[in-house]
mmCIF file of C-alpha atoms in Angstrom:
data_model
loop_
_atom_site.group_PDB
_atom_site.id
_atom_site.type_symbol
_atom_site.label_atom_id
_atom_site.label_comp_id
_atom_site.label_asym_id
_atom_site.label_seq_id
_atom_site.Cartn_x
_atom_site.Cartn_y
_atom_site.Cartn_z
ATOM 1 C CA SER A 714 98.228 57.756 70.494
ATOM 2 C CA ALA A 715 96.757 61.089 71.590
ATOM 3 C CA VAL A 716 96.701 64.531 69.975
ATOM 4 C CA ILE A 717 97.572 67.140 72.584
ATOM 5 C CA SER A 718 97.918 70.870 72.096
ATOM 6 C CA GLN A 719 99.260 73.451 74.540
ATOM 7 C CA LYS A 720 98.922 77.206 74.591
ATOM 8 C CA PRO A 721 100.984 79.333 74.612
ATOM 9 C CA SER A 722 103.935 77.501 72.959
ATOM 10 C CA ARG A 723 106.330 80.012 74.581
ATOM 11 C CA ASP A 724 106.220 83.155 76.603
ATOM 12 C CA ILE A 725 108.557 85.695 78.204
ATOM 13 C CA CYS A 726 107.206 87.123 81.475
ATOM 14 C CA GLN A 727 108.240 89.526 84.092
ATOM 15 C CA ARG A 728 108.901 88.354 87.613
ATOM 16 C CA GLY A 729 105.932 88.616 89.983
ATOM 17 C CA THR A 730 103.405 87.998 87.301
ATOM 18 C CA SER A 731 101.449 84.830 86.561
ATOM 19 C CA LEU A 732 100.924 82.741 83.443
ATOM 20 C CA THR A 733 98.194 80.244 82.688
ATOM 21 C CA ILE A 734 99.022 77.374 80.359
ATOM 22 C CA GLN A 735 96.265 75.479 78.614
ATOM 23 C CA CYS A 736 96.268 71.801 77.576
ATOM 24 C CA GLN A 737 93.714 70.330 75.201
ATOM 25 C CA VAL A 738 93.333 66.681 74.284
ATOM 26 C CA ASP A 739 91.553 65.283 71.202
ATOM 27 C CA SER A 740 89.403 62.875 73.232
ATOM 28 C CA GLN A 741 88.359 62.268 76.834
ATOM 29 C CA VAL A 742 90.975 61.083 79.278
ATOM 30 C CA THR A 743 90.737 60.317 82.959
ATOM 31 C CA MET A 744 94.202 61.353 84.035
ATOM 32 C CA MET A 745 96.205 64.328 83.005
ATOM 33 C CA PHE A 746 99.629 65.187 84.316
ATOM 34 C CA TRP A 747 101.754 68.324 84.441
ATOM 35 C CA TYR A 748 105.476 68.141 84.282
ATOM 36 C CA ARG A 749 108.294 70.654 84.529
ATOM 37 C CA GLN A 750 111.575 70.342 82.604
ATOM 38 C CA GLN A 751 114.206 72.768 83.666
ATOM 39 C CA PRO A 752 116.993 73.570 81.157
ATOM 40 C CA GLY A 753 119.082 70.515 80.474
ATOM 41 C CA GLN A 754 117.268 68.439 83.086
ATOM 42 C CA SER A 755 114.827 65.574 83.247
ATOM 43 C CA LEU A 756 111.074 65.763 83.603
ATOM 44 C CA THR A 757 109.666 66.305 87.045
ATOM 45 C CA LEU A 758 106.030 65.642 87.854
ATOM 46 C CA ILE A 759 104.256 68.667 89.335
ATOM 47 C CA ALA A 760 100.781 67.272 89.816
ATOM 48 C CA THR A 761 98.102 64.867 88.669
ATOM 49 C CA ALA A 762 94.787 66.424 87.559
ATOM 50 C CA ASN A 763 91.628 64.336 87.558
ATOM 51 C CA GLN A 764 88.319 65.694 86.515
ATOM 52 C CA GLY A 765 86.005 66.415 89.430
ATOM 53 C CA SER A 766 88.567 66.320 92.135
ATOM 54 C CA GLU A 767 91.427 68.505 93.423
ATOM 55 C CA ALA A 768 94.764 67.992 91.800
ATOM 56 C CA THR A 769 97.321 65.927 93.655
ATOM 57 C CA TYR A 770 100.658 67.645 94.031
ATOM 58 C CA GLU A 771 104.096 66.054 94.325
ATOM 59 C CA SER A 772 106.547 66.925 97.044
ATOM 60 C CA GLY A 773 107.999 70.343 96.506
ATOM 61 C CA PHE A 774 105.047 71.676 94.571
ATOM 62 C CA VAL A 775 102.118 73.526 96.204
ATOM 63 C CA ILE A 776 98.693 74.576 95.006
ATOM 64 C CA ASP A 777 99.289 78.304 95.760
ATOM 65 C CA LYS A 778 102.222 78.407 93.359
ATOM 66 C CA PHE A 779 100.869 75.995 90.687
ATOM 67 C CA PRO A 780 97.048 76.108 90.754
ATOM 68 C CA ILE A 781 95.447 73.595 88.380
ATOM 69 C CA SER A 782 92.003 73.359 86.929
ATOM 70 C CA ARG A 783 90.391 70.357 85.247
ATOM 71 C CA PRO A 784 86.911 71.487 84.178
ATOM 72 C CA ASN A 785 86.236 68.519 81.862
ATOM 73 C CA LEU A 786 87.796 65.335 80.474
ATOM 74 C CA THR A 787 89.628 67.005 77.576
ATOM 75 C CA PHE A 788 91.049 70.197 79.091
ATOM 76 C CA SER A 789 93.288 71.348 81.907
ATOM 77 C CA THR A 790 95.142 74.510 82.928
ATOM 78 C CA LEU A 791 98.228 75.075 84.979
ATOM 79 C CA THR A 792 98.973 78.522 86.385
ATOM 80 C CA VAL A 793 102.487 79.474 87.375
ATOM 81 C CA SER A 794 101.992 82.212 90.011
ATOM 82 C CA ASN A 795 104.172 85.019 91.244
ATOM 83 C CA MET A 796 106.941 83.940 88.876
ATOM 84 C CA SER A 797 110.630 84.226 89.503
ATOM 85 C CA PRO A 798 113.545 83.457 87.095
ATOM 86 C CA GLU A 799 113.839 80.022 88.755
ATOM 87 C CA ASP A 800 110.471 79.166 87.144
ATOM 88 C CA SER A 801 111.981 79.371 83.700
ATOM 89 C CA SER A 802 111.347 75.921 82.301
ATOM 90 C CA ILE A 803 109.385 73.938 79.807
ATOM 91 C CA TYR A 804 105.995 72.915 81.144
ATOM 92 C CA LEU A 805 104.432 69.802 79.556
ATOM 93 C CA CYS A 806 101.103 68.200 80.054
ATOM 94 C CA SER A 807 100.602 64.573 79.431
ATOM 95 C CA VAL A 808 97.725 62.156 79.253
ATOM 96 C CA GLU A 809 97.386 58.522 79.972
ATOM 97 C CA ARG A 810 95.818 56.299 77.310
ATOM 98 C CA GLY A 811 95.887 52.651 78.149
ATOM 99 C CA ASP A 812 99.179 52.042 79.858
ATOM 100 C CA THR A 813 100.995 54.786 77.918
ATOM 101 C CA GLN A 814 101.602 58.488 78.574
ATOM 102 C CA TYR A 815 101.724 60.891 75.710
ATOM 103 C CA PHE A 816 103.145 64.401 75.988
ATOM 104 C CA GLY A 817 101.957 67.689 74.653
ATOM 105 C CA PRO A 818 104.471 69.949 72.741
ATOM 106 C CA GLY A 819 105.267 71.939 75.885
ATOM 107 C CA THR A 820 105.189 75.595 76.822
ATOM 108 C CA ARG A 821 108.649 77.240 77.049
ATOM 109 C CA LEU A 822 108.545 79.878 79.755
ATOM 110 C CA THR A 823 111.260 82.470 80.345
ATOM 111 C CA VAL A 824 110.982 84.730 83.429
ATOM 112 C CA LEU A 825 113.020 87.905 83.440
ATOM 113 C CA GLN B 927 112.786 57.864 93.930
ATOM 114 C CA GLN B 928 114.421 58.748 90.627
ATOM 115 C CA PRO B 929 115.672 55.839 88.623
ATOM 116 C CA VAL B 930 119.336 55.894 87.547
ATOM 117 C CA GLN B 931 120.335 55.826 83.908
ATOM 118 C CA SER B 932 123.700 54.890 82.524
ATOM 119 C CA PRO B 933 125.619 55.959 80.669
ATOM 120 C CA GLN B 934 124.996 59.694 80.841
ATOM 121 C CA ALA B 935 126.158 60.225 77.325
ATOM 122 C CA VAL B 936 127.051 58.130 74.303
ATOM 123 C CA ILE B 937 128.710 59.073 71.017
ATOM 124 C CA LEU B 938 128.389 56.578 68.182
ATOM 125 C CA ARG B 939 129.091 56.295 64.501
ATOM 126 C CA GLU B 940 126.278 55.363 62.185
ATOM 127 C CA GLY B 941 125.703 51.620 62.194
ATOM 128 C CA GLU B 942 127.105 51.030 65.745
ATOM 129 C CA ASP B 943 125.040 49.654 68.591
ATOM 130 C CA ALA B 944 124.266 51.155 72.021
ATOM 131 C CA VAL B 945 122.667 50.050 75.219
ATOM 132 C CA ILE B 946 121.086 52.369 77.767
ATOM 133 C CA ASN B 947 120.263 51.140 81.240
ATOM 134 C CA CYS B 948 117.730 52.188 83.816
ATOM 135 C CA SER B 949 117.807 50.973 87.407
ATOM 136 C CA SER B 950 115.265 51.527 90.158
ATOM 137 C CA SER B 951 115.479 50.839 93.920
ATOM 138 C CA LYS B 952 111.720 50.361 94.114
ATOM 139 C CA ALA B 953 109.442 47.645 92.791
ATOM 140 C CA LEU B 954 108.011 48.627 89.434
ATOM 141 C CA TYR B 955 104.806 48.100 87.515
ATOM 142 C CA SER B 956 106.205 49.284 84.265
ATOM 143 C CA VAL B 957 109.048 51.063 82.511
ATOM 144 C CA HIS B 958 108.475 53.549 79.698
ATOM 145 C CA TRP B 959 111.071 54.701 77.239
ATOM 146 C CA TYR B 960 111.061 58.072 75.510
ATOM 147 C CA ARG B 961 113.258 59.946 73.108
ATOM 148 C CA GLN B 962 113.466 63.720 73.160
ATOM 149 C CA LYS B 963 115.084 65.855 70.528
ATOM 150 C CA HIS B 964 116.196 69.374 71.349
ATOM 151 C CA GLY B 965 113.246 71.770 71.624
ATOM 152 C CA GLU B 966 110.664 69.076 71.180
ATOM 153 C CA ALA B 967 108.354 67.037 73.368
ATOM 154 C CA PRO B 968 109.411 63.490 74.473
ATOM 155 C CA ILE B 969 108.198 60.852 72.047
ATOM 156 C CA PHE B 970 107.004 57.546 73.414
ATOM 157 C CA LEU B 971 109.094 54.537 72.218
ATOM 158 C CA MET B 972 107.748 51.586 74.166
ATOM 159 C CA ILE B 973 106.459 50.278 77.477
ATOM 160 C CA LEU B 974 107.452 47.180 79.353
ATOM 161 C CA LEU B 975 105.183 45.750 81.977
ATOM 162 C CA LYS B 976 106.218 43.704 84.961
ATOM 163 C CA GLY B 977 106.616 40.095 84.023
ATOM 164 C CA GLY B 978 110.072 40.359 82.548
ATOM 165 C CA GLU B 979 109.306 40.860 78.938
ATOM 166 C CA GLN B 980 111.268 42.066 75.960
ATOM 167 C CA LYS B 981 109.883 44.276 73.172
ATOM 168 C CA GLY B 982 111.107 45.832 70.036
ATOM 169 C CA HIS B 983 110.303 47.416 66.789
ATOM 170 C CA ASP B 984 112.569 48.133 63.911
ATOM 171 C CA LYS B 985 116.077 48.262 65.346
ATOM 172 C CA ILE B 986 115.176 49.482 68.850
ATOM 173 C CA SER B 987 114.254 46.943 71.507
ATOM 174 C CA ALA B 988 114.082 46.835 75.295
ATOM 175 C CA SER B 989 114.022 44.391 78.173
ATOM 176 C CA PHE B 990 112.739 44.525 81.761
ATOM 177 C CA ASN B 991 114.199 42.409 84.545
ATOM 178 C CA GLU B 992 111.575 42.542 87.153
ATOM 179 C CA LYS B 993 113.735 40.870 89.849
ATOM 180 C CA LYS B 994 116.447 43.439 89.442
ATOM 181 C CA GLN B 995 114.087 46.374 88.694
ATOM 182 C CA GLN B 996 116.258 47.135 85.650
ATOM 183 C CA SER B 997 115.464 47.917 82.056
ATOM 184 C CA SER B 998 117.710 48.137 79.080
ATOM 185 C CA LEU B 999 117.137 49.911 75.790
ATOM 186 C CA TYR B 1000 118.981 48.451 72.821
ATOM 187 C CA LEU B 1001 119.709 50.556 69.697
ATOM 188 C CA THR B 1002 120.977 48.416 66.866
ATOM 189 C CA ALA B 1003 122.728 49.711 63.718
ATOM 190 C CA SER B 1004 122.166 53.259 64.895
ATOM 191 C CA GLN B 1005 120.986 55.904 62.439
ATOM 192 C CA LEU B 1006 121.467 59.683 62.526
ATOM 193 C CA SER B 1007 117.807 60.026 63.488
ATOM 194 C CA TYR B 1008 118.442 58.184 66.696
ATOM 195 C CA SER B 1009 120.236 61.155 68.132
ATOM 196 C CA GLY B 1010 118.596 62.808 71.099
ATOM 197 C CA THR B 1011 118.136 62.327 74.836
ATOM 198 C CA TYR B 1012 116.545 59.054 76.024
ATOM 199 C CA PHE B 1013 114.587 58.969 79.228
ATOM 200 C CA CYS B 1014 113.234 56.036 81.115
ATOM 201 C CA GLY B 1015 110.097 56.700 83.092
ATOM 202 C CA THR B 1016 109.187 54.234 85.829
ATOM 203 C CA GLN B 1017 105.847 53.596 87.297
ATOM 204 C CA PRO B 1018 105.812 52.165 90.835
ATOM 205 C CA ALA B 1019 104.175 48.850 91.608
ATOM 206 C CA SER B 1020 101.148 50.634 93.012
ATOM 207 C CA ASN B 1021 100.412 51.708 89.398
ATOM 208 C CA THR B 1022 99.193 55.201 90.191
ATOM 209 C CA GLY B 1023 99.732 56.326 86.609
ATOM 210 C CA LYS B 1024 102.545 58.675 87.675
ATOM 211 C CA LEU B 1025 105.918 58.390 85.962
ATOM 212 C CA ILE B 1026 109.216 59.142 87.672
ATOM 213 C CA PHE B 1027 111.874 59.894 85.074
ATOM 214 C CA GLY B 1028 115.581 59.112 85.065
ATOM 215 C CA GLN B 1029 118.093 61.873 84.437
ATOM 216 C CA GLY B 1030 118.423 61.032 80.767
ATOM 217 C CA THR B 1031 121.071 59.679 78.455
ATOM 218 C CA THR B 1032 122.279 61.829 75.557
ATOM 219 C CA LEU B 1033 122.961 59.923 72.419
ATOM 220 C CA GLN B 1034 124.787 61.469 69.466
ATOM 221 C CA VAL B 1035 125.116 59.554 66.267
ATOM 222 C CA LYS B 1036 127.725 60.807 63.869
ATOM 223 C CA PRO B 1037 128.065 60.029 60.160
#
């Protein structure tokens, strides 16, 4: 398995502001993923973050809105920029270990 | 393309069995099953790789029919702790590492 922590665990933000979410893993991993889970919905992949290269974004997600950093093999950040109430969701990072993906505890974001 | 899960919701009594299905229109490399309880992160249950295998531990098992691109999760003699939302995550045949999740199946086990 993998031990993954996220900060903050939750936050309430005003529209138009930005929030950076951190994801820390207990050991080095090649691939890290960022997901969004809107209230009562499934998990939607935002982007894949590999160390040393630009993140790869899924359809409907753009770098200007969700910039991602991956400075090393145990850490990544996701920024939610210029937030609106529609960005209220749980944001989860996950890592791949072997063939399995493990999820962090998530960051619950509410935008007013 | 998002896999389709069925049923959307199940209500059981303790000790009863349930089957949750996951179907994809695309060729798959693997199917992953997760359980998520309210307010918590998804917890990994098991992975099935192409090759048409069946896996299980305790009273939870799963199968993967590679020809039909379908997977089924079997919950036997359900316990209260089985309550939650079950998601299948599919990985395309190209094996990019990305998972595409179904819409989820909510399981409620009552005493």
